[in-house]
Short mmCIF file of C-alpha atoms in Angstrom, two decimals:
data_model
loop_
_atom_site.label_atom_id
_atom_site.label_comp_id
_atom_site.label_asym_id
_atom_site.label_seq_id
_atom_site.Cartn_x
_atom_site.Cartn_y
_atom_site.Cartn_z
CA MET H 250 -7.95 66.93 -29.18
CA LEU H 251 -4.48 68.02 -30.23
CA ARG H 252 -1.94 67.87 -27.42
CA ILE H 253 1.51 69.40 -27.73
CA THR H 254 4.55 68.97 -25.51
CA ASP H 255 5.41 72.29 -23.89
CA ALA H 256 9.21 72.57 -24.08
CA ARG H 257 9.29 74.46 -20.78
CA THR H 258 7.76 71.65 -18.74
CA GLY H 259 8.17 68.59 -20.95
CA GLU H 260 4.50 67.85 -20.35
CA PRO H 261 1.81 67.32 -23.02
CA THR H 262 -0.69 70.18 -22.98
CA ASP H 263 -3.90 70.90 -24.84
CA ALA H 264 -3.04 72.99 -27.89
CA THR H 265 -6.52 74.45 -28.05
CA PRO H 266 -7.96 76.62 -25.27
CA ALA H 267 -10.55 75.29 -22.85
CA ARG H 268 -12.86 78.04 -24.03
CA ARG H 269 -13.29 78.15 -27.78
CA GLY H 270 -11.44 81.13 -29.17
CA LEU H 271 -8.68 82.39 -31.40
CA THR H 272 -5.30 80.63 -31.19
CA ARG H 273 -2.15 82.47 -32.25
CA VAL H 274 0.65 80.42 -33.78
CA GLU H 275 3.86 82.42 -33.72
CA ALA H 276 6.86 81.15 -35.68
CA HIS H 277 10.21 82.40 -34.34
CA VAL H 278 12.69 82.18 -37.21
CA PRO H 279 16.01 83.94 -36.60
CA ARG H 280 17.48 83.20 -40.04
CA PRO H 281 16.31 81.89 -43.43
CA ASP H 282 18.41 78.74 -43.17
CA THR H 283 17.29 75.10 -43.19
CA THR H 284 16.52 75.18 -39.46
CA GLY H 285 14.41 78.30 -39.94
CA LEU H 286 12.58 76.66 -42.81
CA ARG H 287 11.91 73.60 -40.66
CA VAL H 288 10.52 75.75 -37.86
CA LEU H 289 8.17 77.52 -40.25
CA LEU H 290 7.08 74.21 -41.79
CA VAL H 291 6.22 72.76 -38.38
CA ALA H 292 4.24 75.91 -37.64
CA ASP H 293 2.40 75.51 -40.95
CA VAL H 294 1.45 71.90 -40.17
CA LEU H 295 0.41 72.89 -36.65
CA VAL H 296 -1.92 75.52 -38.12
CA ARG H 297 -3.38 72.92 -40.49
CA ALA H 298 -4.03 70.52 -37.60
CA LEU H 299 -5.78 73.23 -35.60
CA GLU H 300 -7.91 74.26 -38.56
CA ILE H 301 -8.96 70.67 -39.23
CA SER H 302 -10.28 70.57 -35.66
CA GLY H 303 -12.23 73.78 -36.25
CA THR H 304 -9.97 76.10 -34.25
CA PRO H 305 -9.63 79.66 -35.61
CA VAL H 306 -5.94 80.51 -36.02
CA TRP H 307 -3.92 83.70 -36.40
CA THR H 308 -0.36 83.22 -37.69
CA VAL H 309 2.60 85.50 -36.99
CA LEU H 310 6.23 85.42 -38.14
CA THR H 311 8.80 87.02 -35.86
CA GLY H 312 12.53 87.40 -35.28
CA THR H 313 13.60 86.93 -38.88
CA GLU H 314 16.56 88.25 -40.81
CA GLY H 315 16.19 87.88 -44.56
CA ARG H 316 12.40 87.75 -44.59
CA THR H 317 12.20 88.04 -48.36
CA GLU H 318 14.41 84.99 -48.86
CA LEU H 319 12.54 83.03 -46.21
CA ARG H 320 9.14 83.84 -47.68
CA ALA H 321 10.28 82.79 -51.15
CA ARG H 322 11.60 79.47 -49.87
CA ALA H 323 8.50 78.94 -47.74
CA ALA H 324 6.16 79.61 -50.66
CA ALA H 325 8.01 77.03 -52.76
CA LEU H 326 7.39 74.48 -50.00
CA GLY H 327 3.67 75.24 -49.91
CA ILE H 328 3.88 77.01 -46.54
CA ARG H 329 1.05 79.48 -46.29
CA PRO H 330 1.92 83.12 -45.52
CA PHE H 331 2.37 84.26 -41.91
CA GLU H 332 1.83 87.89 -40.92
CA ASP H 333 4.90 89.94 -40.11
CA GLU H 334 5.21 90.67 -36.42
CA ARG H 335 5.38 94.40 -37.09
CA ASP H 336 2.01 94.23 -38.86
CA SER H 337 0.24 92.13 -36.26
CA GLY H 338 -0.33 94.75 -33.58
CA SER H 339 -0.56 93.95 -29.89
CA GLY H 340 -2.94 91.03 -30.21
CA LEU H 341 -6.52 90.15 -30.96
CA GLY H 342 -7.55 88.79 -27.58
CA GLU H 343 -6.44 85.28 -28.45
CA ALA H 344 -7.25 82.51 -25.99
CA GLN H 345 -4.06 80.52 -26.63
CA VAL H 346 -0.57 81.25 -27.96
CA LEU H 347 1.72 78.60 -29.43
CA HIS H 348 5.35 79.60 -30.02
CA VAL H 349 7.19 77.43 -32.56
CA CYS H 350 10.94 77.90 -32.34
CA ALA H 351 14.36 76.29 -32.42
CA PRO H 352 16.19 75.73 -29.10
CA GLU H 353 18.85 78.36 -29.76
CA ALA H 354 19.85 80.03 -26.53
CA GLY H 355 20.58 83.70 -26.90
CA SER H 356 19.20 84.04 -30.43
CA ALA H 357 16.59 86.66 -31.17
CA GLY H 358 13.34 84.83 -31.61
CA GLY H 359 14.88 81.52 -30.54
CA ALA H 360 13.77 79.37 -27.65
CA GLY H 361 16.45 80.86 -25.44
CA ASP H 362 14.81 84.28 -25.65
CA ASP H 363 12.24 83.87 -22.88
CA SER H 364 10.90 87.38 -23.33
CA GLU H 365 9.71 86.38 -26.80
CA THR H 366 7.86 83.25 -25.66
CA ALA H 367 6.87 84.11 -22.10
CA ASN H 368 3.14 83.72 -22.66
CA GLY H 369 1.81 80.50 -24.11
CA LEU H 370 3.19 77.09 -25.02
CA ARG H 371 6.61 76.60 -26.55
CA VAL H 372 6.93 74.03 -29.34
CA GLU H 373 10.59 73.34 -30.02
CA VAL H 374 11.96 72.15 -33.35
CA ALA H 375 15.42 70.58 -33.53
CA PRO H 376 18.06 72.04 -35.85
CA ALA H 377 18.33 70.94 -39.47
CA ASP H 378 20.98 71.36 -42.11
CA ALA H 379 21.54 70.07 -45.61
CA GLU H 380 24.29 69.16 -48.00
CA SER H 381 25.20 71.94 -50.38
CA GLY H 382 22.43 72.53 -52.91
CA VAL H 383 20.05 69.90 -51.52
CA ALA H 384 17.63 72.40 -49.98
CA ASP H 385 17.88 75.02 -52.73
CA ASP H 386 16.29 73.38 -55.79
CA VAL H 387 12.83 74.88 -56.27
CA GLU H 388 11.90 72.05 -58.64
CA ARG H 389 12.29 69.59 -55.77
CA ALA H 390 10.46 71.66 -53.16
CA SER H 391 7.68 69.13 -52.55
CA ALA H 392 10.26 66.41 -51.96
CA LEU H 393 12.07 68.71 -49.53
CA ARG H 394 8.81 69.27 -47.65
CA LEU H 395 8.28 65.52 -47.33
CA ALA H 396 11.89 64.91 -46.28
CA LEU H 397 11.59 67.54 -43.56
CA LEU H 398 8.27 66.14 -42.34
CA ALA H 399 9.48 62.54 -42.28
CA CYS H 400 11.83 63.13 -39.34
CA PRO H 401 10.38 63.72 -35.84
CA ARG H 402 10.60 67.44 -35.19
CA HIS H 403 12.47 67.00 -31.90
CA GLU H 404 15.32 65.09 -33.60
CA PRO H 405 18.18 66.91 -35.37
CA LEU H 406 18.05 66.41 -39.12
CA ARG H 407 20.78 66.24 -41.75
CA LEU H 408 19.41 66.22 -45.30
CA ASP H 409 21.45 64.61 -48.04
CA GLU H 410 20.85 63.73 -51.67
CA ALA H 411 19.73 60.21 -50.80
CA ALA H 412 17.01 61.50 -48.46
CA LEU H 413 15.71 63.93 -51.06
CA THR H 414 15.76 61.31 -53.82
CA GLY H 415 13.87 58.90 -51.57
CA ALA H 416 11.25 61.56 -50.86
CA GLU H 417 10.92 62.26 -54.59
CA ASP H 418 10.35 58.58 -55.29
CA THR H 419 7.70 58.35 -52.58
CA LEU H 420 5.87 61.43 -53.83
CA ARG H 421 5.93 60.19 -57.42
CA ARG H 422 4.55 56.81 -56.36
CA TRP H 423 1.86 58.26 -54.10
CA ARG H 424 0.69 60.88 -56.58
CA GLY H 425 0.49 58.27 -59.31
CA ALA H 426 -1.43 55.91 -57.04
CA VAL H 427 -3.84 58.64 -55.93
CA ALA H 428 -4.51 59.56 -59.57
CA THR H 429 -5.34 55.92 -60.28
CA TRP H 430 -7.47 55.47 -57.15
CA ALA H 431 -9.45 58.58 -58.10
CA THR H 432 -10.82 56.70 -61.12
CA ARG H 433 -12.27 53.93 -58.93
CA PRO H 434 -15.67 53.96 -57.21
CA SER H 435 -15.54 56.25 -54.19
CA GLY H 436 -15.55 54.81 -50.69
CA PRO H 437 -15.43 56.25 -47.18
CA ILE H 438 -12.28 56.30 -45.10
CA PRO H 439 -12.42 53.22 -42.84
CA ASP H 440 -13.09 54.33 -39.27
CA PRO H 441 -9.95 52.61 -37.88
CA VAL H 442 -7.78 54.39 -40.46
CA ARG H 443 -9.33 57.78 -39.73
CA GLN H 444 -8.82 57.17 -36.02
CA GLN H 445 -5.17 56.21 -36.57
CA LEU H 446 -4.52 59.37 -38.57
CA ARG H 447 -6.15 61.63 -36.00
CA ALA H 448 -4.47 59.83 -33.10
CA ALA H 449 -1.10 60.35 -34.78
CA TRP H 450 -1.29 64.06 -35.44
CA GLU H 451 -3.16 64.82 -32.22
CA ASP H 452 -0.35 63.12 -30.25
CA ASP H 453 2.23 65.92 -30.23
CA LEU H 454 1.83 66.49 -33.98
CA ASP H 455 3.45 63.15 -34.85
CA VAL H 456 3.71 63.58 -38.62
CA PRO H 457 6.02 60.56 -39.17
CA ALA H 458 3.26 58.41 -37.64
CA VAL H 459 0.77 59.92 -40.11
CA LEU H 460 3.10 58.97 -42.96
CA ALA H 461 3.37 55.45 -41.53
CA VAL H 462 -0.43 55.11 -41.65
CA LEU H 463 -0.40 56.12 -45.32
CA ARG H 464 2.25 53.50 -46.08
CA LYS H 465 0.08 50.83 -44.47
CA VAL H 466 -2.97 51.94 -46.43
CA GLU H 467 -0.93 51.95 -49.65
CA THR H 468 -0.19 48.24 -49.36
CA SER H 469 -3.33 47.13 -47.51
CA GLY H 470 -5.21 44.23 -49.02
CA THR H 471 -8.46 45.22 -47.34
CA VAL H 472 -8.86 48.95 -48.09
CA PRO H 473 -10.64 49.54 -51.44
CA ASP H 474 -9.02 51.91 -53.91
CA GLY H 475 -11.76 54.51 -53.54
CA ALA H 476 -11.21 54.55 -49.78
CA ARG H 477 -7.45 54.81 -50.29
CA PHE H 478 -8.05 57.93 -52.37
CA GLU H 479 -10.22 59.51 -49.67
CA THR H 480 -7.65 58.61 -47.02
CA TYR H 481 -4.77 60.24 -48.86
CA ALA H 482 -6.82 63.33 -49.73
CA TYR H 483 -7.84 63.69 -46.09
CA ALA H 484 -4.30 63.28 -44.75
CA ASP H 485 -3.03 65.79 -47.29
CA ARG H 486 -5.08 68.50 -45.62
CA LEU H 487 -2.46 68.20 -42.88
CA LEU H 488 0.61 67.30 -44.92
CA GLY H 489 0.26 69.80 -47.77
CA LEU H 490 2.08 67.53 -50.24
CA GLU H 491 -0.32 68.02 -53.17
CA LEU H 492 -1.00 64.29 -53.30
CA THR H 493 -4.00 64.82 -55.60
CA ARG H 494 -2.01 66.95 -58.06
CA ASP H 495 -1.80 64.35 -60.82
CA ILE H 496 -5.50 63.53 -61.02
CA GLY H 497 -6.61 63.85 -64.63
CA ARG H 498 -3.09 64.07 -66.01
CA GLY H 499 -2.09 61.67 -68.71
CA THR H 500 1.20 60.73 -67.09
CA PRO H 501 1.41 60.99 -63.28
CA SER H 502 4.61 62.60 -62.03
#
């Protein structure tokens, strides 16, 4: 079961309600900057984790200036659309509410605005910024997604060209490998690997630990290629990195 640290108490708490029901994930994004994009990305991955566990989810975006710009940048990163707060009404009788926000005291929609996050759990995301132009290239959006996910969400992040280039190299290598593994006889995900993946993302949504499992599988001498493919495809349901994109292409990219 997914457990998330509630920023109010510092204690891990079940992200899903004791009684099965709708969970609302509300992303509080004051501005369409790199921090705002990181908040929305964490919310997107949180939704994916809940859906993998079979939890019905309702997503809401609130507190945003420049929504059009934010939505365009989010779409490029593969972040699925969130409803606008003004369109969401007063609620659908959800059993749990998860507020994803940056710890910006006094900012509308930020963690300092207790009236916005009074009910439910608060999932804080540390600030992020980027060197000029690094976060703006649509052609490198997948690499930006990976670079943002590779850093623990509670640690401040400074993106530079080296980080983005490293993420591009990793994505190119993984997509090429997945395309090759897809041509091999299929095999199930080894139980220990599946357990490691689930343990990672169910422990406070530890995405860097998920990526670490994939790196181990990539170089493992005991996991067959067909099982590697299934492992990466399964993990990508959470990561949203389009790791299977190059299957069937003549030249993996």
